Amino acid sequence: MFPDERRLLLSAFGGSAEEHVTLWDVRTGERLHTIRPAADAVFAPVPGTDQVVYSHGGKVVVWDVAAGERVDAFDMEDVGELREPWVREIVVDPWLGRVYVMWWDSDPRDYEAEADSYSGAWDLESGENLLPRDQELWHVAPHPSSEVVAVTAQNTGVRLLDPHTWEPVETP
């Protein structure tokens, strides 16, 4: 993805030690910065900033790619015990200032065990996880009005939820 007309952010996947996100100068082809490691090479930009959000070591990390430094980190353990998390998706909601992270986790010693599904919705200012424990998200699409978020979960279709109460929103 392009954070602006001069720079390009690309992820690379190649085993846990090789997963990373690289910032490139598109005019010169120069590598400007590499974030390593980034779990599962999944990341999301924070619109209007030089920041990206990714996961590493049981944390949701906010990183400033221009400065090359960590801005903040949120603990995924707040949501559930981590064993071997695999991040499915990271979505930044620029209108509400949130980051949604969805992941699976399983016992690394039992490959036949079914993976548990987890999700969190962290406020980018306070770091508080705003998602109730009983709310499961598989995919999230924030709406620019900040009045609803579209979500899916296992065995459900698309639902519109109030992002403040997490209650379903009736559609006309």
PDB file of C-alpha atoms in Angstrom:
ATOM      1  CA  MET A   1       0.000   0.000   0.000  1.00  0.00           C
ATOM      2  CA  PHE A   2       1.067   3.562  -0.647  1.00  0.00           C
ATOM      3  CA  PRO A   3       1.095   5.827   2.443  1.00  0.00           C
ATOM      4  CA  ASP A   4       1.739   8.686   0.006  1.00  0.00           C
ATOM      5  CA  GLU A   5       2.860   9.175  -3.627  1.00  0.00           C
ATOM      6  CA  ARG A   6       6.571   8.660  -2.808  1.00  0.00           C
ATOM      7  CA  ARG A   7       6.544   5.622  -0.518  1.00  0.00           C
ATOM      8  CA  LEU A   8       5.344   2.035  -0.704  1.00  0.00           C
ATOM      9  CA  LEU A   9       4.777  -0.410   2.176  1.00  0.00           C
ATOM     10  CA  LEU A  10       5.021  -4.102   1.327  1.00  0.00           C
ATOM     11  CA  SER A  11       4.888  -7.185   3.510  1.00  0.00           C
ATOM     12  CA  ALA A  12       6.971 -10.305   3.038  1.00  0.00           C
ATOM     13  CA  PHE A  13       6.156 -13.758   4.334  1.00  0.00           C
ATOM     14  CA  GLY A  14       8.708 -16.505   4.564  1.00  0.00           C
ATOM     15  CA  GLY A  15       8.672 -18.250   7.919  1.00  0.00           C
ATOM     16  CA  SER A  16       8.459 -16.568  11.321  1.00  0.00           C
ATOM     17  CA  ALA A  17      12.021 -15.178  11.260  1.00  0.00           C
ATOM     18  CA  GLU A  18      11.536 -13.676   7.795  1.00  0.00           C
ATOM     19  CA  GLU A  19       8.139 -12.003   8.161  1.00  0.00           C
ATOM     20  CA  HIS A  20       8.538  -8.267   7.828  1.00  0.00           C
ATOM     21  CA  VAL A  21       7.150  -5.021   6.438  1.00  0.00           C
ATOM     22  CA  THR A  22       9.384  -2.801   4.304  1.00  0.00           C
ATOM     23  CA  LEU A  23       8.999   0.871   3.401  1.00  0.00           C
ATOM     24  CA  TRP A  24      10.368   1.720  -0.072  1.00  0.00           C
ATOM     25  CA  ASP A  25      11.035   4.963  -1.924  1.00  0.00           C
ATOM     26  CA  VAL A  26       9.192   4.397  -5.223  1.00  0.00           C
ATOM     27  CA  ARG A  27      11.247   6.989  -7.121  1.00  0.00           C
ATOM     28  CA  THR A  28      14.696   5.666  -6.205  1.00  0.00           C
ATOM     29  CA  GLY A  29      13.869   2.046  -5.323  1.00  0.00           C
ATOM     30  CA  GLU A  30      15.717   2.554  -2.034  1.00  0.00           C
ATOM     31  CA  ARG A  31      14.685   0.561   1.048  1.00  0.00           C
ATOM     32  CA  LEU A  32      13.883   3.206   3.661  1.00  0.00           C
ATOM     33  CA  HIS A  33      13.023   1.036   6.650  1.00  0.00           C
ATOM     34  CA  THR A  34      12.224  -2.570   7.549  1.00  0.00           C
ATOM     35  CA  ILE A  35      10.024  -3.622  10.451  1.00  0.00           C
ATOM     36  CA  ARG A  36      11.147  -7.076  11.517  1.00  0.00           C
ATOM     37  CA  PRO A  37       9.638  -9.321  12.635  1.00  0.00           C
ATOM     38  CA  ALA A  38       5.964  -8.653  11.917  1.00  0.00           C
ATOM     39  CA  ALA A  39       3.803 -11.655  12.792  1.00  0.00           C
ATOM     40  CA  ASP A  40       2.311 -13.310   9.731  1.00  0.00           C
ATOM     41  CA  ALA A  41       3.374 -10.237   7.690  1.00  0.00           C
ATOM     42  CA  VAL A  42      -0.068  -8.721   8.341  1.00  0.00           C
ATOM     43  CA  PHE A  43      -0.205  -4.969   8.844  1.00  0.00           C
ATOM     44  CA  ALA A  44      -2.493  -1.975   8.392  1.00  0.00           C
ATOM     45  CA  PRO A  45      -1.650   1.680   7.819  1.00  0.00           C
ATOM     46  CA  VAL A  46      -2.961   4.423  10.091  1.00  0.00           C
ATOM     47  CA  PRO A  47      -4.418   6.825   7.488  1.00  0.00           C
ATOM     48  CA  GLY A  48      -2.991  10.333   7.442  1.00  0.00           C
ATOM     49  CA  THR A  49       0.119   9.337   9.420  1.00  0.00           C
ATOM     50  CA  ASP A  50       3.457   7.579   8.929  1.00  0.00           C
ATOM     51  CA  GLN A  51       2.273   4.805  11.236  1.00  0.00           C
ATOM     52  CA  VAL A  52       1.452   1.154  10.647  1.00  0.00           C
ATOM     53  CA  VAL A  53      -0.035  -1.411  13.002  1.00  0.00           C
ATOM     54  CA  TYR A  54       1.230  -4.993  13.126  1.00  0.00           C
ATOM     55  CA  SER A  55       1.496  -7.844  15.618  1.00  0.00           C
ATOM     56  CA  HIS A  56       4.582  -9.310  17.242  1.00  0.00           C
ATOM     57  CA  GLY A  57       5.274 -11.229  20.435  1.00  0.00           C
ATOM     58  CA  GLY A  58       1.687 -11.126  21.691  1.00  0.00           C
ATOM     59  CA  LYS A  59       1.462  -7.382  21.189  1.00  0.00           C
ATOM     60  CA  VAL A  60      -0.386  -5.144  18.749  1.00  0.00           C
ATOM     61  CA  VAL A  61       2.339  -2.660  17.808  1.00  0.00           C
ATOM     62  CA  VAL A  62       1.918   0.865  16.420  1.00  0.00           C
ATOM     63  CA  TRP A  63       5.114   1.786  14.540  1.00  0.00           C
ATOM     64  CA  ASP A  64       6.182   5.080  12.976  1.00  0.00           C
ATOM     65  CA  VAL A  65       7.920   4.029   9.760  1.00  0.00           C
ATOM     66  CA  ALA A  66       9.389   7.483   9.085  1.00  0.00           C
ATOM     67  CA  ALA A  67      10.971   7.784  12.534  1.00  0.00           C
ATOM     68  CA  GLY A  68      11.752   4.061  12.747  1.00  0.00           C
ATOM     69  CA  GLU A  69      10.359   3.729  16.250  1.00  0.00           C
ATOM     70  CA  ARG A  70       7.551   2.164  18.228  1.00  0.00           C
ATOM     71  CA  VAL A  71       4.748   4.562  19.144  1.00  0.00           C
ATOM     72  CA  ASP A  72       2.660   2.221  21.292  1.00  0.00           C
ATOM     73  CA  ALA A  73       1.842  -1.437  21.949  1.00  0.00           C
ATOM     74  CA  PHE A  74      -1.273  -3.202  23.240  1.00  0.00           C
ATOM     75  CA  ASP A  75      -1.269  -6.592  24.953  1.00  0.00           C
ATOM     76  CA  MET A  76      -3.165  -9.342  23.096  1.00  0.00           C
ATOM     77  CA  GLU A  77      -3.156 -11.363  26.351  1.00  0.00           C
ATOM     78  CA  ASP A  78      -5.957  -9.049  27.520  1.00  0.00           C
ATOM     79  CA  VAL A  79      -8.230 -10.991  25.172  1.00  0.00           C
ATOM     80  CA  GLY A  80      -7.116 -14.559  25.829  1.00  0.00           C
ATOM     81  CA  GLU A  81      -4.208 -16.817  26.668  1.00  0.00           C
ATOM     82  CA  LEU A  82      -1.732 -16.825  23.787  1.00  0.00           C
ATOM     83  CA  ARG A  83      -0.101 -20.029  22.671  1.00  0.00           C
ATOM     84  CA  GLU A  84       0.628 -19.808  18.940  1.00  0.00           C
ATOM     85  CA  PRO A  85      -1.361 -16.851  17.524  1.00  0.00           C
ATOM     86  CA  TRP A  86      -1.904 -16.515  13.778  1.00  0.00           C
ATOM     87  CA  VAL A  87      -3.148 -13.047  12.794  1.00  0.00           C
ATOM     88  CA  ARG A  88      -5.956 -13.100  10.210  1.00  0.00           C
ATOM     89  CA  GLU A  89      -6.573  -9.404   9.786  1.00  0.00           C
ATOM     90  CA  ILE A  90      -5.716  -5.969  11.143  1.00  0.00           C
ATOM     91  CA  VAL A  91      -8.035  -3.049  10.360  1.00  0.00           C
ATOM     92  CA  VAL A  92      -7.539   0.565  11.435  1.00  0.00           C
ATOM     93  CA  ASP A  93     -10.657   2.700  11.907  1.00  0.00           C
ATOM     94  CA  PRO A  94      -9.412   6.258  11.349  1.00  0.00           C
ATOM     95  CA  TRP A  95     -12.800   7.798  12.205  1.00  0.00           C
ATOM     96  CA  LEU A  96     -13.038   6.304  15.707  1.00  0.00           C
ATOM     97  CA  GLY A  97      -9.283   5.949  16.294  1.00  0.00           C
ATOM     98  CA  ARG A  98      -9.363   2.182  16.779  1.00  0.00           C
ATOM     99  CA  VAL A  99      -7.465  -0.849  15.614  1.00  0.00           C
ATOM    100  CA  TYR A 100      -9.268  -4.172  15.170  1.00  0.00           C
ATOM    101  CA  VAL A 101      -7.164  -7.350  15.256  1.00  0.00           C
ATOM    102  CA  MET A 102      -8.542 -10.813  14.540  1.00  0.00           C
ATOM    103  CA  TRP A 103      -6.485 -13.984  15.089  1.00  0.00           C
ATOM    104  CA  TRP A 104      -6.594 -17.719  15.638  1.00  0.00           C
ATOM    105  CA  ASP A 105      -4.667 -19.465  18.368  1.00  0.00           C
ATOM    106  CA  SER A 106      -4.002 -23.140  18.967  1.00  0.00           C
ATOM    107  CA  ASP A 107      -1.845 -25.507  20.973  1.00  0.00           C
ATOM    108  CA  PRO A 108       1.414 -25.844  18.996  1.00  0.00           C
ATOM    109  CA  ARG A 109       1.852 -29.380  20.391  1.00  0.00           C
ATOM    110  CA  ASP A 110      -1.515 -30.588  19.003  1.00  0.00           C
ATOM    111  CA  TYR A 111      -1.816 -29.858  15.282  1.00  0.00           C
ATOM    112  CA  GLU A 112      -5.159 -31.651  15.076  1.00  0.00           C
ATOM    113  CA  ALA A 113      -6.783 -29.451  17.724  1.00  0.00           C
ATOM    114  CA  GLU A 114      -9.252 -26.865  16.538  1.00  0.00           C
ATOM    115  CA  ALA A 115      -7.967 -23.298  16.720  1.00  0.00           C
ATOM    116  CA  ASP A 116      -9.688 -20.783  18.968  1.00  0.00           C
ATOM    117  CA  SER A 117     -10.754 -17.482  17.426  1.00  0.00           C
ATOM    118  CA  TYR A 118     -10.002 -14.166  19.134  1.00  0.00           C
ATOM    119  CA  SER A 119     -10.474 -10.506  18.354  1.00  0.00           C
ATOM    120  CA  GLY A 120      -9.872  -7.144  19.945  1.00  0.00           C
ATOM    121  CA  ALA A 121     -10.748  -3.506  19.302  1.00  0.00           C
ATOM    122  CA  TRP A 122      -8.130  -1.240  20.859  1.00  0.00           C
ATOM    123  CA  ASP A 123      -8.519   2.506  21.232  1.00  0.00           C
ATOM    124  CA  LEU A 124      -5.393   4.034  19.658  1.00  0.00           C
ATOM    125  CA  GLU A 125      -5.248   6.830  22.263  1.00  0.00           C
ATOM    126  CA  SER A 126      -5.835   4.945  25.512  1.00  0.00           C
ATOM    127  CA  GLY A 127      -4.839   1.403  24.503  1.00  0.00           C
ATOM    128  CA  GLU A 128      -8.041   0.067  26.071  1.00  0.00           C
ATOM    129  CA  ASN A 129      -9.593  -3.005  24.470  1.00  0.00           C
ATOM    130  CA  LEU A 130     -13.191  -1.902  23.836  1.00  0.00           C
ATOM    131  CA  LEU A 131     -14.541  -5.202  22.520  1.00  0.00           C
ATOM    132  CA  PRO A 132     -16.631  -7.261  24.994  1.00  0.00           C
ATOM    133  CA  ARG A 133     -15.221 -10.765  25.578  1.00  0.00           C
ATOM    134  CA  ASP A 134     -18.373 -12.399  24.208  1.00  0.00           C
ATOM    135  CA  GLN A 135     -18.148 -10.513  20.891  1.00  0.00           C
ATOM    136  CA  GLU A 136     -16.320 -12.450  18.190  1.00  0.00           C
ATOM    137  CA  LEU A 137     -15.209 -10.739  14.991  1.00  0.00           C
ATOM    138  CA  TRP A 138     -13.742 -12.428  11.920  1.00  0.00           C
ATOM    139  CA  HIS A 139     -13.740  -9.387   9.626  1.00  0.00           C
ATOM    140  CA  VAL A 140     -14.465  -5.706  10.277  1.00  0.00           C
ATOM    141  CA  ALA A 141     -15.288  -2.794   7.979  1.00  0.00           C
ATOM    142  CA  PRO A 142     -15.599   0.586   9.751  1.00  0.00           C
ATOM    143  CA  HIS A 143     -18.041   3.120   8.302  1.00  0.00           C
ATOM    144  CA  PRO A 144     -16.973   6.770   7.805  1.00  0.00           C
ATOM    145  CA  SER A 145     -20.030   7.982   9.766  1.00  0.00           C
ATOM    146  CA  SER A 146     -18.663   6.205  12.891  1.00  0.00           C
ATOM    147  CA  GLU A 147     -22.254   5.112  13.569  1.00  0.00           C
ATOM    148  CA  VAL A 148     -21.785   1.469  12.555  1.00  0.00           C
ATOM    149  CA  VAL A 149     -19.173  -1.174  11.847  1.00  0.00           C
ATOM    150  CA  ALA A 150     -19.891  -4.077   9.527  1.00  0.00           C
ATOM    151  CA  VAL A 151     -18.679  -7.381  10.961  1.00  0.00           C
ATOM    152  CA  THR A 152     -18.701 -11.069  10.184  1.00  0.00           C
ATOM    153  CA  ALA A 153     -18.068 -13.999  12.489  1.00  0.00           C
ATOM    154  CA  GLN A 154     -18.120 -17.762  12.157  1.00  0.00           C
ATOM    155  CA  ASN A 155     -21.468 -18.981  10.822  1.00  0.00           C
ATOM    156  CA  THR A 156     -22.954 -15.488  10.547  1.00  0.00           C
ATOM    157  CA  GLY A 157     -23.570 -13.196   7.667  1.00  0.00           C
ATOM    158  CA  VAL A 158     -22.717  -9.517   7.710  1.00  0.00           C
ATOM    159  CA  ARG A 159     -24.013  -7.696  10.762  1.00  0.00           C
ATOM    160  CA  LEU A 160     -24.071  -3.968  11.426  1.00  0.00           C
ATOM    161  CA  LEU A 161     -23.135  -3.097  14.997  1.00  0.00           C
ATOM    162  CA  ASP A 162     -23.083   0.109  16.982  1.00  0.00           C
ATOM    163  CA  PRO A 163     -19.325   0.552  17.652  1.00  0.00           C
ATOM    164  CA  HIS A 164     -20.006   2.062  21.085  1.00  0.00           C
ATOM    165  CA  THR A 165     -22.480  -0.489  22.493  1.00  0.00           C
ATOM    166  CA  TRP A 166     -21.731  -3.475  20.190  1.00  0.00           C
ATOM    167  CA  GLU A 167     -25.488  -3.958  19.812  1.00  0.00           C
ATOM    168  CA  PRO A 168     -27.008  -4.762  16.385  1.00  0.00           C
ATOM    169  CA  VAL A 169     -28.195  -1.771  14.381  1.00  0.00           C
ATOM    170  CA  GLU A 170     -31.492  -2.082  12.555  1.00  0.00           C
ATOM    171  CA  THR A 171     -31.357  -1.319   8.848  1.00  0.00           C
ATOM    172  CA  PRO A 172     -34.247   0.331   6.997  1.00  0.00           C
TER     173      PRO A 172
END
